[in-house]
XYZ file of C-alpha atoms in Angstrom:
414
model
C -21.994 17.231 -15.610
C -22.764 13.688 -16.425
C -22.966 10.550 -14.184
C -20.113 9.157 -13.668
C -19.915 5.236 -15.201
C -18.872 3.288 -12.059
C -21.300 5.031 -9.690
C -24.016 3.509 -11.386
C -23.152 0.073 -10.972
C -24.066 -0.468 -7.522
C -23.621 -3.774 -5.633
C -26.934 -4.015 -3.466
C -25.061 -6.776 -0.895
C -21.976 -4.255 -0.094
C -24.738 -1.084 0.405
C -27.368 -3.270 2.874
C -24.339 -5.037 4.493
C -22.643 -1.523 4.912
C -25.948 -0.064 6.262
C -26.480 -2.563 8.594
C -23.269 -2.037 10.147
C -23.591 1.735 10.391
C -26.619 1.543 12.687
C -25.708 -1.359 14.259
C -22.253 -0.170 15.849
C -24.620 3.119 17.745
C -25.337 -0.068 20.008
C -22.286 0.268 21.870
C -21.018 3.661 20.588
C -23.826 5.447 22.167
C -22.426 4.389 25.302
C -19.251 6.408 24.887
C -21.906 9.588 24.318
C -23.719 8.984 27.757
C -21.422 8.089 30.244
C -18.186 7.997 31.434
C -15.653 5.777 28.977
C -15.747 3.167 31.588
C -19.031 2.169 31.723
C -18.615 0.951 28.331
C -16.258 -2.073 30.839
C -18.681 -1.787 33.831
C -22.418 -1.931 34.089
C -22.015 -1.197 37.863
C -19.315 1.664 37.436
C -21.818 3.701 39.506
C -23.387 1.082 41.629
C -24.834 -2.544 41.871
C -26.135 -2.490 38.290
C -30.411 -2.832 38.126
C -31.110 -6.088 36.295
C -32.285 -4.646 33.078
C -28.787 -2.789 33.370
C -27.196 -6.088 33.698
C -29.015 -7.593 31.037
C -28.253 -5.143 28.380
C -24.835 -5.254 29.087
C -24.691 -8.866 28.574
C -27.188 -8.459 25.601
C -24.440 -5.880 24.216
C -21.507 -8.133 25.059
C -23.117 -11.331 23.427
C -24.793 -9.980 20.082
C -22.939 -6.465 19.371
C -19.849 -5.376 21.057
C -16.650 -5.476 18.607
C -18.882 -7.273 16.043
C -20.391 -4.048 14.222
C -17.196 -2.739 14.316
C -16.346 -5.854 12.942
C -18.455 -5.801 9.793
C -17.747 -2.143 9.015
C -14.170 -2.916 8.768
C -14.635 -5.692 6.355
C -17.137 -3.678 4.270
C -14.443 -0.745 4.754
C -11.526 -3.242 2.926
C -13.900 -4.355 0.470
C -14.974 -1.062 -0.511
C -11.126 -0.058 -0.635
C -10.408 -3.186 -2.787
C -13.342 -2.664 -5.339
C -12.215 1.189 -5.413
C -8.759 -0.137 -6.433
C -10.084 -2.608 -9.005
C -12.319 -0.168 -10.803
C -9.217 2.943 -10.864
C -6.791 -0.113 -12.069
C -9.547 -1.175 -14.862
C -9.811 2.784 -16.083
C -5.957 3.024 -16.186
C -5.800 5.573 -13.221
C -3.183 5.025 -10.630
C -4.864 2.993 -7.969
C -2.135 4.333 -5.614
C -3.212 7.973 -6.570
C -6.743 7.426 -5.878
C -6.245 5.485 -2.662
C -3.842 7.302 -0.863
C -5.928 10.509 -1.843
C -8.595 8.941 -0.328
C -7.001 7.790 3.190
C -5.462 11.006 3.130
C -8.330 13.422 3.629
C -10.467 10.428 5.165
C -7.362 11.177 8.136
C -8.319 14.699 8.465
C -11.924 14.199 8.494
C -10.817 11.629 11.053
C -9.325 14.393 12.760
C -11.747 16.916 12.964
C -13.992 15.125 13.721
C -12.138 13.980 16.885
C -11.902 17.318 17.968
C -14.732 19.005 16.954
C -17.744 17.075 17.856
C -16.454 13.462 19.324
C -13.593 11.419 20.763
C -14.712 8.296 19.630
C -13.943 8.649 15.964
C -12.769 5.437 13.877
C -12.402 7.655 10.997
C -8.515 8.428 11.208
C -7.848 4.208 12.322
C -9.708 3.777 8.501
C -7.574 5.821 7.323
C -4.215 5.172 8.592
C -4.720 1.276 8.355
C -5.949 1.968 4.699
C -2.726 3.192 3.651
C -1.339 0.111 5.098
C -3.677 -2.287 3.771
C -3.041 -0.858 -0.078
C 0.347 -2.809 0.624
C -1.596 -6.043 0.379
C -4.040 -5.193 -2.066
C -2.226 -7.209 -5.317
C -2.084 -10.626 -3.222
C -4.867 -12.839 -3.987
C -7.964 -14.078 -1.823
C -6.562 -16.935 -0.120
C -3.487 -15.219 0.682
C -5.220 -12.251 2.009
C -7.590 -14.600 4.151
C -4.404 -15.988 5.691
C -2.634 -12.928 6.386
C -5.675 -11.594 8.060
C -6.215 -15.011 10.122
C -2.571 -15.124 10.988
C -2.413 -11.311 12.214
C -5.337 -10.905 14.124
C -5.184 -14.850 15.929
C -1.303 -13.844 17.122
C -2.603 -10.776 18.307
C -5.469 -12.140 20.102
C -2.959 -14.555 22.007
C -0.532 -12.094 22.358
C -3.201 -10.659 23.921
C -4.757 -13.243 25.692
C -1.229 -14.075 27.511
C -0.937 -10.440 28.360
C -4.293 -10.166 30.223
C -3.483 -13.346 32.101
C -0.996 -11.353 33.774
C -3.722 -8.746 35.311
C -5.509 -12.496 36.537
C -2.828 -13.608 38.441
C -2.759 -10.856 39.835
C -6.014 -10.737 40.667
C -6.072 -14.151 42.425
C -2.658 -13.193 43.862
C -3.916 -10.215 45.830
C -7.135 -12.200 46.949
C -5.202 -15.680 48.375
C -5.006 -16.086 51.482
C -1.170 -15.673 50.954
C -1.244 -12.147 49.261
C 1.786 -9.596 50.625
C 0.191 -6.209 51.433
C 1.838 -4.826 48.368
C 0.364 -7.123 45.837
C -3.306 -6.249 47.518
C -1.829 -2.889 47.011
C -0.934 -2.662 43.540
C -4.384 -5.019 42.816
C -6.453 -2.151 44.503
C -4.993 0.540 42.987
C -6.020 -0.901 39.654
C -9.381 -1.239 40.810
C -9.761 2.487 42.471
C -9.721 3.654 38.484
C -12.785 2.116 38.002
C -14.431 3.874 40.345
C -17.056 6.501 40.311
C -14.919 8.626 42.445
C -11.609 8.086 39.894
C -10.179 11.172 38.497
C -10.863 10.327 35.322
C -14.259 9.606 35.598
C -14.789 12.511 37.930
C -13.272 14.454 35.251
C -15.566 13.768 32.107
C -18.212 13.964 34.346
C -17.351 17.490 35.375
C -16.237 18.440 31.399
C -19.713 17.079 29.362
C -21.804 18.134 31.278
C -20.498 21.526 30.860
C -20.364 23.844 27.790
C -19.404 23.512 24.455
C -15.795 25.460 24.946
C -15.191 22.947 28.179
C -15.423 19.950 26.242
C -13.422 21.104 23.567
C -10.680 22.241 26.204
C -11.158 18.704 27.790
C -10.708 16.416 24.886
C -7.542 18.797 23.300
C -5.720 18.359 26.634
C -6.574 15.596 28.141
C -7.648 12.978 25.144
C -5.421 14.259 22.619
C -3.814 10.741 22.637
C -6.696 8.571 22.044
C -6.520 8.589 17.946
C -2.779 7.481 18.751
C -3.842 4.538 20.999
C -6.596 3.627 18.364
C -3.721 2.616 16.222
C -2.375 -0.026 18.207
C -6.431 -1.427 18.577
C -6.145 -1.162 14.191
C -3.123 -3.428 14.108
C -4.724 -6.674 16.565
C -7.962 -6.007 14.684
C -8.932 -3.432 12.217
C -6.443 -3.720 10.289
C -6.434 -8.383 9.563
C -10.522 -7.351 9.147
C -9.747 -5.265 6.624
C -7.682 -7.950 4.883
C -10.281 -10.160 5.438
C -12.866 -7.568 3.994
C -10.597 -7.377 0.775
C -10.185 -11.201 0.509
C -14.169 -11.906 0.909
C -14.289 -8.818 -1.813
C -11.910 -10.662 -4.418
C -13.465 -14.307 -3.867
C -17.200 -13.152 -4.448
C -18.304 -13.965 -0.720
C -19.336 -10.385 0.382
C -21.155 -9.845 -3.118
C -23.642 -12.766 -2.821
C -21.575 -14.738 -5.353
C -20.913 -18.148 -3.010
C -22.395 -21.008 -2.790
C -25.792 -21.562 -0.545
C -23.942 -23.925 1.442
C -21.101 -21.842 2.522
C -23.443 -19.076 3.048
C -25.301 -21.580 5.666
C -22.023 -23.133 7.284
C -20.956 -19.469 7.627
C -24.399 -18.807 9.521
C -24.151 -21.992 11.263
C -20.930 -22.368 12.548
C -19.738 -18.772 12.792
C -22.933 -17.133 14.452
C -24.316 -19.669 16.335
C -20.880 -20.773 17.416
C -19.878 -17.605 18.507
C -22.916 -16.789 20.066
C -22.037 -20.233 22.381
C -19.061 -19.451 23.394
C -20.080 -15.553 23.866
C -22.820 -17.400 26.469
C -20.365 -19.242 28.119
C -17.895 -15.898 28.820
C -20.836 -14.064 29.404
C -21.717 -16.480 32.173
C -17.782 -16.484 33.539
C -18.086 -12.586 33.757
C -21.924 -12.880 35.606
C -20.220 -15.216 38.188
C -17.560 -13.275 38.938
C -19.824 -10.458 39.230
C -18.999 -8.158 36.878
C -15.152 -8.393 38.113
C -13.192 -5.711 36.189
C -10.002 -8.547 35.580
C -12.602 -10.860 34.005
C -14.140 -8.243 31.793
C -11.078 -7.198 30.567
C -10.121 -10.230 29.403
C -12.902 -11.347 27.992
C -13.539 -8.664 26.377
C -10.054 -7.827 24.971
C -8.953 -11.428 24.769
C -11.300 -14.476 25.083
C -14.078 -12.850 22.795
C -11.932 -12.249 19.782
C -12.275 -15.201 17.911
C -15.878 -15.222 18.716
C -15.852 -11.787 17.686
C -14.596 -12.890 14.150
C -16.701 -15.878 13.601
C -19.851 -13.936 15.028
C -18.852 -10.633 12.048
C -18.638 -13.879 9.388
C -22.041 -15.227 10.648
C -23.695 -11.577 10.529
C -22.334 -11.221 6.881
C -23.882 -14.580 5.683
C -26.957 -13.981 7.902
C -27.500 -10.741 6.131
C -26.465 -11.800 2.355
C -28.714 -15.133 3.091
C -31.856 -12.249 3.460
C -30.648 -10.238 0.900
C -30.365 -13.044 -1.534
C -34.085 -13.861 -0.860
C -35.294 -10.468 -0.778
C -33.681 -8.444 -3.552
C -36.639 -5.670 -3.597
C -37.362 -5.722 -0.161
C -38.367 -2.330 0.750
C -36.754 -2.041 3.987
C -34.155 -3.856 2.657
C -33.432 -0.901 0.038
C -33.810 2.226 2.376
C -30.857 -0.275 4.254
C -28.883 0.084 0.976
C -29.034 3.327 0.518
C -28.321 4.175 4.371
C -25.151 2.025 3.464
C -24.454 4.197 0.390
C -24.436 7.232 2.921
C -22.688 5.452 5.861
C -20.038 8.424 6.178
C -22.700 10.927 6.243
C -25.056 8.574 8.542
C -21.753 8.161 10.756
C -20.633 11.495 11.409
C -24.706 12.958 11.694
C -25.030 10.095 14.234
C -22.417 11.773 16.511
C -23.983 15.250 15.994
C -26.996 14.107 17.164
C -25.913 11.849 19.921
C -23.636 15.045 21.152
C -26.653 17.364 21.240
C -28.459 14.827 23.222
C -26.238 14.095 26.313
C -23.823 16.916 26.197
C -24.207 20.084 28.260
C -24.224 22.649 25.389
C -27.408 20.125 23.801
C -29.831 18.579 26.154
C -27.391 17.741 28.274
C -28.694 13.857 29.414
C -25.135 12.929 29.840
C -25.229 10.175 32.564
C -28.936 10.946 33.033
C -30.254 7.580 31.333
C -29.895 3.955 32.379
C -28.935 1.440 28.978
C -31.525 0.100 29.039
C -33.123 3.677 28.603
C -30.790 3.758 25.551
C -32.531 1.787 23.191
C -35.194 3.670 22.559
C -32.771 6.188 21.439
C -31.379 4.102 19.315
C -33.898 2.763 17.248
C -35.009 6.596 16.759
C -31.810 6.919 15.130
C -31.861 3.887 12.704
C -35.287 4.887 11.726
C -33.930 8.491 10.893
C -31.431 7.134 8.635
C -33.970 5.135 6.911
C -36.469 7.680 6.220
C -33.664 10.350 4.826
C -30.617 8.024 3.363
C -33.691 6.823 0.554
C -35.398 10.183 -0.611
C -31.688 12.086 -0.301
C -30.324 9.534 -2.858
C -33.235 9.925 -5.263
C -32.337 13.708 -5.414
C -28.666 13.633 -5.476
C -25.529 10.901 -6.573
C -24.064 10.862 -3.489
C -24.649 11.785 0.456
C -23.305 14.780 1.297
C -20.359 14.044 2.893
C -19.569 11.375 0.081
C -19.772 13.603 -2.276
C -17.143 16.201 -0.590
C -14.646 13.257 0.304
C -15.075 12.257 -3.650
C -14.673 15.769 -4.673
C -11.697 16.460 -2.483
C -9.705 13.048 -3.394
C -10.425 13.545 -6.949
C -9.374 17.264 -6.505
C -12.497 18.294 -9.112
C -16.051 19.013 -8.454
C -18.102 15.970 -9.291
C -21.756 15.442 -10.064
C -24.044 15.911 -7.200
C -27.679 16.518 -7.865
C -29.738 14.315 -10.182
């Protein structure tokens, strides 16, 4: 069976950009492996956090949270688009191919959830894929400005929304406050507590068997790929618009200008890396107040958010640009290539680690502790994505997904 044409024609930017995102968004998934969902709000869920606690928290909340996730969603509409381009150029049905694709990418989503972890993002892909395809025949700039549009009225729908949970905050602690607004205050605070059920309850479930967890996440998470699709419409779903726009107007495949390559650096990373400082300091004053963190983390870091993703892209193409043969650079591109297969071994291994039927760490290590961790993983998908590639067309999971959507066995060793 021969090589197929378009797999050989590889865009190195896409792969190292794609790579980069799939071991950079373990920095705050690995959280929701080893501990309780809430510590991924609260570095002092269990306690006055230590200071190296605190630290990487803020680290996380400045430099990674929601901007890995970010990235993968625009490399995840760009991939979509160029997929759609190439099907359209070969006189396939673009629709036909896509929707195959989204299709079983939803079940893998799926079993994925239930099988190994909650925190899949594989069935959001694939739901706000089939959504996206809608979109795909506008042109750059009006794909830029849908995204914009969608995901800044979202983010002050959002913002607005979250103010309510302040005033309420400052209403209960006035010297004014009625006993049942310090009520209804408190009670939202008692669920982030160690002693909350829900806490108390994955506590009790992973660090148990492998039969308990499965029990735990069928009947009491079973909604959580549901809720992820209201997070896909305020973000995922704009990024991936975005993704497809900076696909169609050359951005994402090196093909700007210098300058806006720079400006993007400039202004979008080192802006939002400013204004991430400044709500980083509003949430250290406040001491890690639950109110504040939610809304700066589900409403005043948003547009940060997106101009920090931006800035990451250009940083990244900028070094790529200069560095074409870069050998680290290359076993990035092919860990890109194999991002499904990087994303769903990642979980595999993280569940072995910190759940009870592995080593069962779960809740054991500090974040700090973490890291380590996680740079054991990125250098793991390194050292295999490169050599694996070499040997066969596609990662192994790549090549199933390609074999499934295209309902026919394709090419797999070299």
């Amino acid at each position: 069976m021969s090589q197929n044409k378009t797999q050989k024609q590889r865009y190195i930017h896409l792969d190292a950009l794609r790579g980069f995102a799939v071991m950079g968004i373990l920095t705050m998934n690995i959280i929701a492996f080893a501990m309780p969902q809430n510590s991924y709000f609260m570095p002092n869920l269990f306690g006055p956090a230590s200071a190296s606690d605190a630290a990487a928290w803020i680290g996380n909340f400045i430099f990674f949270d929601g901007k890995m996730r970010g990235l993968f969603s625009l490399l995840f509409g760009a991939s979509m688009m160029l997929i759609i381009m190439r099907s359209d150029a070969k006189g396939e049905s673009s629709a036909k191919v896509h929707y195959s694709r989204m299709i079983w990418l939803i079940i893998f989503g799926l079993l994925h959830f239930t099988f190994i972890w909650f925190g899949d993002i594989l069935f959001l892909y694939g739901v706000m894929g089939c959504f996206a395809y809608l979109m795909h025949h506008l042109d750059a700039q009006r794909l830029l400005k849908w995204g914009l549009g969608i995901f800044i009225s979202f983010t002050l729908l959002l913002t607005i929304t979250l103010g309510g949970l302040l005033y309420q905050k400052y209403s209960a602690e006035s010297s004014q406050a009625t006993s049942t607004e310090i009520a209804e205050y408190q009670s939202f605070k008692d669920e982030f507590k160690p002693d909350a059920e829900a806490t108390v309850a994955e506590l009790d479930a992973y660090t148990k068997g492998y039969y308990d967890i499965l029990t735990y996440r069928i009947s009491e998470e079973w909604t959580t790929p549901i809720f992820s699709i209201f997070i896909g419409i305020t973000e995922t779903f704009p990024f991936m618009l975005i993704g497809m726009a900076l696909l169609k107007n050359g951005f994402l495949l090196g093909r700007s200008s210098a300058n806006i390559y720079k400006k993007a650096l400039v202004y979008g990373l080192g802006g939002g890396i400013i204004l991430n400082s400044m709500i980083a300091f509003i949430i250290i004053n406040s001491g890690f107040d639950i109110a504040i963190i939610f809304n700066a983390i589900q409403g005043w870091s948003n547009i940060p958010r997106l101009m920090m993703t931006i800035g990451y892209a250009a940083l990244i193409i900028l070094f790529i640009s200069a560095n074409p043969f870069n050998k680290l650079l290359q076993r990035t591109a092919a860990a890109g290539r194999m991002a499904f297969s990087n994303y769903i071994g990642t979980s595999l291994v993280m569940s072995f680690i910190f759940y009870g039927y592995g080593l069962g760490y779960y809740n054991e290590i500090s974040r700090m502790g973490l890291f380590p961790i996680i740079i054991g993983a990125w250098i793991i998908m390194l050292l295999w994505s490169k050599p694996w590639l070499e040997r066969f067309h596609y990662g192994p999971l790549e090549w199933l997904w390609r074999c499934l959507a295209r309902r026919e066995l394709q090419a797999f060793r070299r």
